[in-house]
Every structure is written in structure tokens, then in C-alpha cells.
Coordinates of C-alpha atoms in Angstrom, one line a residue:
M1 CA 29.7 0.3 -82.7
G2 CA 33.2 -1.4 -82.7
A3 CA 33.9 -1.8 -79.1
V4 CA 35.7 -4.6 -77.7
A5 CA 33.9 -7.3 -76.6
P6 CA 34.9 -10.2 -74.3
L7 CA 34.8 -13.1 -75.0
D8 CA 32.9 -16.2 -73.7
A9 CA 35.3 -19.9 -72.6
R10 CA 34.4 -21.7 -75.9
A11 CA 35.8 -18.8 -77.8
E12 CA 39.1 -19.3 -74.9
R13 CA 39.5 -22.6 -76.1
R14 CA 39.4 -21.8 -79.7
G15 CA 42.8 -20.0 -79.1
W16 CA 41.2 -16.4 -78.4
G17 CA 42.5 -14.2 -75.6
R18 CA 40.2 -13.5 -73.2
W19 CA 39.7 -9.7 -74.0
G20 CA 39.9 -9.9 -78.0
R21 CA 43.6 -10.4 -78.3
P22 CA 43.8 -13.8 -80.4
L23 CA 46.6 -15.8 -79.1
P24 CA 50.3 -16.1 -80.8
G25 CA 50.2 -17.9 -84.0
R26 CA 46.0 -18.7 -84.4
G27 CA 42.3 -17.6 -83.8
T28 CA 41.3 -14.9 -83.2
G29 CA 40.2 -11.2 -81.4
T30 CA 36.3 -10.5 -81.6
R31 CA 34.9 -7.3 -81.5
T32 CA 31.1 -6.1 -81.6
R33 CA 29.2 -4.4 -84.1
W34 CA 25.8 -3.9 -85.1
C35 CA 24.8 -5.5 -89.3
S36 CA 20.7 -5.8 -90.4
S37 CA 19.3 -9.1 -90.1
S38 CA 15.8 -9.3 -90.5
G39 CA 12.8 -6.9 -91.6
G40 CA 12.7 -7.0 -88.4
G41 CA 15.8 -5.0 -87.3
I42 CA 19.4 -4.8 -86.7
W43 CA 21.2 -7.5 -84.5
R44 CA 24.2 -7.7 -83.1
A45 CA 26.9 -10.0 -84.6
S46 CA 30.3 -10.3 -84.1
E47 CA 33.0 -9.9 -85.9
N48 CA 36.1 -12.3 -85.6
L49 CA 39.7 -11.0 -87.3
T50 CA 42.8 -12.9 -88.6
V51 CA 41.5 -16.0 -89.2
W52 CA 44.8 -16.5 -91.6
P53 CA 47.1 -13.8 -93.1
G54 CA 45.0 -11.8 -95.1
H55 CA 42.0 -13.0 -94.8
D56 CA 38.5 -11.7 -91.9
T57 CA 35.5 -13.7 -91.4
V58 CA 32.6 -12.0 -90.9
V59 CA 29.0 -13.7 -89.5
I60 CA 26.5 -12.1 -92.2
N61 CA 23.2 -13.2 -90.9
R62 CA 24.4 -16.3 -89.0
L63 CA 26.5 -17.3 -91.9
Q64 CA 30.1 -17.1 -90.9
V65 CA 31.7 -15.5 -94.4
T66 CA 35.9 -15.4 -95.7
V67 CA 36.5 -12.7 -96.9
P68 CA 40.5 -10.8 -97.6
V69 CA 41.3 -8.0 -96.8
T70 CA 44.2 -5.4 -97.1
R71 CA 47.3 -4.8 -94.7
S72 CA 49.1 -1.4 -93.9
G73 CA 50.1 -1.7 -90.7
R74 CA 46.4 -1.4 -88.9
T75 CA 44.6 -0.5 -91.5
R76 CA 42.3 -3.2 -92.3
G77 CA 39.7 -3.6 -95.7
V78 CA 37.7 -5.9 -97.7
G79 CA 38.4 -6.4 -101.4
V80 CA 42.8 -7.1 -102.1
P81 CA 44.0 -10.6 -99.8
G82 CA 47.0 -9.2 -97.4
P83 CA 50.3 -10.7 -97.9
G84 CA 50.4 -14.9 -97.5
S85 CA 46.7 -15.6 -97.9
P86 CA 45.2 -18.5 -98.8
K87 CA 44.1 -18.9 -102.3
E88 CA 40.7 -18.7 -103.1
G89 CA 38.5 -21.4 -102.1
S90 CA 41.7 -23.6 -100.7
R91 CA 40.0 -24.3 -96.9
P92 CA 38.3 -27.0 -97.4
G93 CA 34.1 -26.4 -95.9
T94 CA 35.0 -21.9 -95.7
P95 CA 32.9 -20.6 -98.4
S96 CA 34.6 -18.8 -101.2
S97 CA 37.3 -16.2 -100.2
S98 CA 36.0 -13.2 -102.2
P99 CA 33.5 -10.1 -102.1
L100 CA 31.7 -11.2 -105.3
S101 CA 31.7 -14.3 -103.8
C102 CA 30.0 -13.1 -100.4
R103 CA 26.9 -11.0 -101.7
R104 CA 25.9 -14.6 -102.5
Y105 CA 25.7 -15.3 -100.2
V106 CA 23.8 -12.5 -98.6
A107 CA 21.4 -12.4 -102.1
G108 CA 20.2 -15.3 -100.8
G109 CA 18.6 -18.7 -103.0
Q110 CA 17.2 -18.2 -105.4
C111 CA 13.0 -19.7 -107.2
K112 CA 14.7 -22.2 -109.7
S113 CA 10.6 -22.7 -110.8
T114 CA 9.9 -22.1 -114.7
V115 CA 6.5 -23.4 -114.3
R116 CA 3.6 -21.3 -116.6
L117 CA 1.2 -19.1 -115.3
E118 CA -1.1 -18.3 -118.2
G119 CA -4.8 -19.0 -117.0
K120 CA -3.8 -18.1 -113.7
V121 CA -5.0 -15.1 -111.3
A122 CA -2.9 -13.8 -108.2
I123 CA -3.1 -11.1 -105.9
I124 CA 0.0 -9.6 -104.2
T125 CA -0.4 -6.1 -100.9
G126 CA 2.1 -4.0 -101.5
A127 CA 2.6 -4.5 -105.2
N128 CA 4.0 -1.3 -105.6
T129 CA 7.6 -1.1 -104.2
G130 CA 10.1 -3.2 -103.5
I131 CA 10.0 -7.5 -102.4
G132 CA 5.4 -7.0 -103.4
K133 CA 6.9 -4.6 -107.3
E134 CA 9.2 -7.8 -107.9
T135 CA 6.8 -10.8 -107.0
A136 CA 4.1 -9.2 -109.5
R137 CA 7.2 -8.8 -111.9
D138 CA 8.3 -12.3 -111.6
L139 CA 4.1 -14.1 -111.6
A140 CA 2.9 -11.2 -114.5
R141 CA 6.5 -12.9 -116.8
R142 CA 5.1 -16.0 -116.1
G143 CA 2.2 -15.0 -118.0
A144 CA -0.2 -14.4 -115.1
R145 CA -3.3 -12.2 -114.6
V146 CA -1.5 -10.2 -111.2
I147 CA -3.8 -7.3 -109.2
V148 CA -1.9 -5.1 -107.6
A149 CA -3.2 -4.3 -104.3
C150 CA -2.5 -1.1 -103.1
R151 CA -3.4 2.0 -100.7
D152 CA -1.3 4.2 -103.4
I153 CA -3.0 4.3 -107.0
E154 CA -1.1 6.7 -108.1
K155 CA 2.8 4.3 -107.2
A156 CA 0.6 1.5 -107.9
E157 CA 0.1 3.1 -112.0
A158 CA 4.1 3.7 -111.6
A159 CA 4.7 0.1 -110.9
A160 CA 2.0 -1.4 -113.6
S161 CA 2.6 0.8 -116.5
E162 CA 6.4 -1.2 -116.1
I163 CA 5.3 -4.1 -115.3
R164 CA 3.4 -4.5 -118.7
A165 CA 5.9 -2.2 -120.8
E166 CA 8.6 -5.2 -119.4
T167 CA 7.2 -8.4 -119.5
G168 CA 4.4 -8.1 -123.3
N169 CA 1.6 -8.6 -120.3
Q170 CA -1.6 -6.6 -120.2
Q171 CA -2.4 -8.1 -117.9
V172 CA -1.2 -6.2 -114.4
I173 CA -4.2 -4.5 -112.7
V174 CA -4.3 -1.4 -110.3
K175 CA -6.8 -2.3 -107.0
K176 CA -7.3 0.5 -104.6
L177 CA -6.7 -1.6 -100.7
D178 CA -6.3 0.6 -97.5
L179 CA -5.2 -2.4 -95.0
A180 CA -5.5 0.2 -92.1
D181 CA -9.3 0.3 -93.0
T182 CA -11.9 -2.5 -93.1
K183 CA -14.1 -0.7 -95.3
S184 CA -11.8 -0.5 -97.7
I185 CA -10.3 -4.0 -97.5
R186 CA -14.0 -5.2 -97.9
E187 CA -14.7 -2.8 -101.0
F188 CA -11.5 -4.1 -102.4
A189 CA -13.5 -8.3 -102.1
E190 CA -16.5 -6.8 -102.8
K191 CA -15.3 -5.5 -106.2
F192 CA -13.3 -8.3 -107.2
L193 CA -15.2 -11.0 -106.2
A194 CA -17.9 -9.1 -108.5
E195 CA -15.1 -9.0 -111.4
E196 CA -12.6 -12.2 -110.9
K197 CA -14.4 -16.2 -111.2
E198 CA -10.4 -17.3 -109.6
L199 CA -8.5 -17.0 -107.8
H200 CA -5.2 -19.4 -107.6
I201 CA -2.5 -17.1 -105.2
L202 CA -2.9 -14.9 -102.5
I203 CA 0.4 -13.2 -101.7
N204 CA -0.3 -11.3 -98.5
N205 CA 2.8 -8.7 -99.2
A206 CA 2.2 -5.3 -97.6
G207 CA 2.9 -4.0 -94.3
V208 CA 4.7 -1.0 -92.3
M209 CA 7.5 -1.2 -89.4
L210 CA 8.8 1.2 -87.3
C211 CA 5.4 3.8 -87.4
P212 CA 5.4 5.8 -84.2
Y213 CA 2.5 4.5 -82.7
S214 CA -0.7 5.3 -84.3
K215 CA -4.4 3.7 -84.8
T216 CA -6.2 2.1 -88.1
A217 CA -9.4 4.1 -89.2
D218 CA -11.2 0.5 -87.2
G219 CA -8.5 1.8 -83.7
F220 CA -6.6 -1.5 -84.1
E221 CA -3.2 -0.7 -83.7
M222 CA -0.6 0.0 -86.6
H223 CA 1.4 -2.3 -87.0
L224 CA -1.2 -5.4 -85.2
G225 CA -3.8 -3.8 -87.8
V226 CA -2.2 -3.8 -90.9
N227 CA -0.2 -6.3 -90.9
H228 CA -2.4 -8.9 -89.6
L229 CA -5.3 -8.4 -89.3
G230 CA -6.0 -6.6 -92.1
H231 CA -4.7 -9.4 -94.8
F232 CA -6.7 -11.7 -92.2
L233 CA -10.2 -10.3 -93.3
L234 CA -8.8 -9.8 -96.4
T235 CA -8.3 -13.6 -96.7
F236 CA -10.8 -13.8 -95.2
L237 CA -13.4 -12.6 -97.2
L238 CA -11.1 -14.8 -100.6
L239 CA -11.2 -18.0 -99.3
E240 CA -14.7 -19.0 -101.1
C241 CA -13.1 -17.9 -104.2
L242 CA -9.6 -19.7 -103.1
K243 CA -11.7 -23.0 -102.7
Q244 CA -13.1 -23.0 -105.4
S245 CA -10.8 -22.3 -107.5
A246 CA -8.2 -24.8 -106.3
P247 CA -5.1 -26.1 -106.0
A248 CA -4.9 -22.0 -103.8
R249 CA -1.8 -21.2 -102.3
I250 CA -1.9 -18.5 -99.8
V251 CA 1.4 -16.6 -99.5
N252 CA 2.2 -15.0 -96.0
V253 CA 4.9 -12.7 -95.9
S254 CA 6.4 -12.6 -92.3
S255 CA 9.8 -11.9 -91.6
L256 CA 13.1 -13.6 -89.0
A257 CA 11.5 -10.4 -86.5
H258 CA 9.0 -12.9 -85.6
H259 CA 11.3 -14.2 -83.2
G260 CA 11.2 -11.7 -81.0
G261 CA 7.4 -11.1 -80.5
R262 CA 5.1 -12.0 -78.5
I263 CA 1.2 -12.0 -78.8
R264 CA 0.7 -9.7 -75.8
F265 CA -3.0 -10.5 -75.1
H266 CA -3.2 -8.0 -72.5
D267 CA -2.2 -5.2 -74.5
L268 CA -3.0 -6.2 -77.9
H269 CA -2.8 -2.2 -79.1
G270 CA 0.1 -0.1 -77.2
E271 CA -2.1 1.2 -75.3
K272 CA -0.3 0.2 -71.5
S273 CA 2.7 -0.1 -73.2
Y274 CA 4.0 0.7 -77.0
N275 CA 7.6 -0.6 -78.5
R276 CA 7.8 0.3 -82.7
G277 CA 10.5 -2.4 -82.7
L278 CA 8.1 -4.3 -80.9
A279 CA 5.2 -3.8 -82.4
Y280 CA 6.3 -5.3 -85.4
C281 CA 7.6 -8.6 -84.4
H282 CA 4.7 -8.9 -82.7
S283 CA 3.1 -8.3 -85.9
K284 CA 4.5 -11.0 -87.5
L285 CA 4.2 -13.7 -84.9
A286 CA 1.1 -12.9 -85.3
N287 CA 1.6 -13.7 -89.5
V288 CA 3.6 -16.9 -88.7
L289 CA 0.8 -18.5 -86.0
F290 CA -2.0 -17.0 -88.4
T291 CA -0.2 -19.2 -91.0
R292 CA 0.0 -22.3 -89.1
E293 CA -3.8 -22.3 -88.0
L294 CA -5.2 -21.3 -91.1
A295 CA -2.7 -24.3 -92.5
R296 CA -5.2 -26.6 -90.2
R297 CA -8.2 -25.6 -90.7
L298 CA -7.7 -25.7 -94.7
Q299 CA -6.8 -29.2 -94.6
G300 CA -7.9 -31.5 -98.1
T301 CA -9.4 -28.0 -99.1
K302 CA -6.9 -28.4 -102.0
V303 CA -5.7 -24.6 -100.4
T304 CA -2.5 -24.2 -98.9
A305 CA -0.8 -21.3 -96.2
N306 CA 2.9 -20.6 -95.6
A307 CA 4.8 -18.2 -93.8
L308 CA 8.2 -17.0 -95.0
H309 CA 11.0 -14.8 -94.0
P310 CA 12.1 -12.4 -97.4
G311 CA 15.7 -11.8 -95.5
S312 CA 17.2 -8.5 -95.2
V313 CA 16.2 -6.5 -97.9
H314 CA 17.1 -3.1 -99.1
S315 CA 13.4 -1.7 -99.2
E316 CA 11.4 1.5 -98.6
L317 CA 9.2 -0.2 -95.3
V318 CA 11.8 1.3 -92.5
R319 CA 10.9 4.3 -93.9
H320 CA 9.0 5.6 -90.4
S321 CA 13.1 5.4 -89.3
F322 CA 16.0 7.8 -89.7
V323 CA 17.9 5.9 -88.3
M324 CA 16.7 2.6 -89.5
T325 CA 17.2 4.1 -93.3
W326 CA 20.4 6.2 -92.5
L327 CA 21.1 2.5 -91.0
W328 CA 20.3 0.4 -94.3
K329 CA 22.5 2.2 -96.8
I330 CA 25.5 2.4 -94.7
F331 CA 25.1 -1.5 -94.6
S332 CA 23.0 -2.1 -98.5
F333 CA 26.0 -4.3 -99.4
F334 CA 24.9 -6.9 -97.0
L335 CA 21.2 -6.4 -98.1
K336 CA 19.8 -8.3 -100.7
T337 CA 17.6 -6.0 -103.5
P338 CA 14.4 -6.2 -104.0
Q339 CA 14.7 -9.1 -106.5
E340 CA 16.6 -11.1 -104.4
G341 CA 13.6 -10.3 -101.8
A342 CA 11.0 -11.5 -103.6
Q343 CA 12.8 -15.3 -104.3
T344 CA 11.4 -17.1 -101.5
S345 CA 7.5 -15.7 -102.0
V346 CA 7.8 -16.6 -105.8
Y347 CA 9.0 -19.9 -105.0
C348 CA 6.0 -20.1 -102.0
A349 CA 3.2 -19.3 -105.3
V350 CA 5.4 -21.9 -107.7
A351 CA 7.1 -24.3 -107.0
E352 CA 5.7 -27.8 -108.3
E353 CA 7.5 -29.2 -105.1
L354 CA 5.1 -27.5 -102.5
D355 CA 2.0 -28.2 -104.4
S356 CA 1.3 -30.5 -101.1
V357 CA 2.6 -28.3 -98.5
T358 CA 1.1 -26.1 -96.0
G359 CA 1.8 -24.4 -92.6
Q360 CA 5.2 -24.1 -93.4
Y361 CA 8.1 -21.1 -92.5
F362 CA 10.5 -20.6 -95.3
S363 CA 13.4 -18.3 -95.7
D364 CA 15.8 -18.4 -99.1
C365 CA 13.6 -20.8 -100.7
K366 CA 13.7 -23.9 -98.5
P367 CA 12.8 -24.3 -94.9
A368 CA 13.1 -22.2 -92.2
Y369 CA 13.2 -22.8 -87.6
V370 CA 10.1 -21.3 -86.0
S371 CA 10.8 -19.8 -82.7
P372 CA 8.4 -21.9 -80.2
W373 CA 6.3 -19.2 -80.1
G374 CA 5.8 -19.2 -83.6
R375 CA 5.0 -23.4 -82.7
D376 CA 2.2 -22.7 -79.9
D377 CA -0.6 -24.4 -81.3
E378 CA -2.8 -22.8 -78.2
T379 CA -2.0 -19.5 -78.6
A380 CA -2.6 -19.8 -82.6
K381 CA -6.4 -20.7 -81.4
K382 CA -7.2 -17.6 -79.7
L383 CA -5.1 -15.3 -81.5
W384 CA -7.7 -16.3 -84.3
N385 CA -10.8 -16.1 -82.4
V386 CA -9.3 -12.9 -80.8
S387 CA -9.7 -11.9 -84.6
C388 CA -11.9 -12.9 -85.8
E389 CA -13.9 -10.3 -82.8
L390 CA -11.8 -7.1 -82.4
L391 CA -12.6 -8.3 -86.4
G392 CA -16.7 -9.1 -86.8
I393 CA -16.7 -11.7 -88.8
Q394 CA -17.6 -16.0 -87.7
W395 CA -15.1 -17.8 -89.1
D396 CA -15.5 -21.8 -87.9

């Protein structure tokens, strides 16, 4: 971290020295650093210094943000303009230079819909903490009956109690669901269908990340089993209820990390080789492909399916990695809060303009770029068929 990196020819034409030295009078030097980029891990970005007197430009999540700096000899610190700094907003096309403005860019888009959800039923997996909890809080505030589907009942009850007290909505219900066990998934679906008549929103939010190699109760690699196969089976079991309750929505929480994923059909469970970071990426790509094929199959049913990237969120998802937990704390200023990270989930679940939108991928409450592997229809169909075989189901 912090090592000076060579610049490409394009950078040199902009006035940057070949090895990071700013050319006299203009331009910047560049140094490589690491910063958080998605729920999928730490990505390399570049930090460009001395764009004009008193300011630095920092690339955060591929977004160039200009922030003021102090200058004392070689010391630079974000927060206080240096001598000769331009006034805030004085450079056309450049974000405001205050740290608060920088933080707003990190926070990303917000769901502005004011739609009410009285009479609607929603299931949110993994809603005892982080993004899921904040999504449940938002839907409860809108009047929905919210099913908090979690493995840890004690944490789920605490979260539900907090949400009920804050929103005044007593229809926040906790149900046991362990996505690492197909028996638990089937039991959850059976009980839900026996107790509830309708289901309007299914948010497949729960997930694991950077786990040491392990398998689910059914012998699936943990990332694939929980993040993809568990939600695949849950959606299958609840689909008829969703169709009967239409219009209804299925929301799959994926990640920008899907760009680094590949579906390794020859080694789906990582028995030949395993990398915990790549395993997470593979499972997030599976979420995108599942959404794409599901949307195609649901055309004409008034049930939509969309996927999303919540952003870089300060949550418990990285708890399996000491290094990532440590880095998450260091870069917390550049991470979304769980409430900010939940905005796109809420948007996909309630926004009126998405009533007929399906098979799409969103980030910051707007359509986002999907990797070429996430747009491969043949791979999506093959993954669908393989998933059905692994789970012992027939889903035509």
C-alpha cells in the first residue's frame, strides 16, 4: 500500500510523470493503494495527488472525488483546504470538495418511493443484521407484514423486537431458516405456506463470504450452497404462492464481485481447488445468472425478478476474515452504512417504476453494468439445470 506505481501513456499525456512525478505546473502523480470496492472484497484503486493547489483527487468505487487537503511540508490530511485552494464548487464538473460531500458520494443512491405496503407480505432472508435488517425496518415502516427468516433465532428476535418498537408495526415475524440445510428450507416453506395465504415480496438477502472451506449439510460448497442453491430452492418452493399473489417481486442480492466470478461446472464444490474470495465471486455470479433465467421463465406471470449490488457496506459479512474485518474498520469512512446499503434492495422491492421491469441488475437505485459472464444465456440455462439436479427438483 502506498507504493509509487508507474503511469500509463494516457496518464503521461495528461501531464503525469512516468514514475509518479508531477510535471511542473500541472497534472498529478499517482500512487497505488487498496480500498474497499464491494461486498466481494478489496480492489486496487489509484490515488491522484495535487490536481490543483490545496486539493487531492481520490478514486473511490471508480468514482473520482475531489477533497481538500492540509499542507505542511510533505504532510497532507483530508479535511482542511490548503493555501490557494479554489472555492467549493468552483471547478465545473467536479464534485464538491468537502469531506461531507465525499461521504455523500460513498452513500450512493436512495430509494425515494413513498409507496405504502399495508396488506403486503414480504420475506427477507438474513434480516437479523446488516442490510437485511435495515431492509426489514424499511418495509415494516411502510406497513408490510415482514417475515424475518434467519438461522440465528436469538439475534432475529432481538432485531424484530427493535423494529417493532421503532416502527409500531407488530407484524414483524421471526421464522427459522438455515440456508445451509435443504431440510430447514423445506420446513420453512411448508410452515409459511400453511400459515400465510399470500406473498408479494421475496428478498433473497442472506449470504456468507470468505468462509474457510466447508460444506453444507447436503454436501455443497458453503458459498454456492448458501448464496445460490439455498435461495434457488426457497424461490422454487414459494413460487406458486408468489404467482397467486401477483403482482409480486423477487429480489436477489448479488454483488459487484460477480465480475470476478466464473461458473466452474467441472468443480462446482471447490474439491479440486479452492479460493475463498473466488468462491464468493462465483456464487454472486450465480445469483445474477439465476435472476436472468428466472425472469425469462416468469414472463407473463406478473412476477418480476431483479438482482442488485448493495454497495460496499460495513457489515458482519466479512466476519470470517480477520484481515478483511480489520480493513473494513480502517476504510469505514468509505463504506456505506447498512441503512445506505439497503436502499437498492428497498428500491427493487417497492419502486413503482419497476412494476414491469424484470431480469435487470441494479446498483445505487439505478441499472448497472453486468459482466459478460452474467449475460451468458447458455451458462444461465446450464446452471439452472445443474442446480435442479443437485437439489433433486424438477423446475420447468
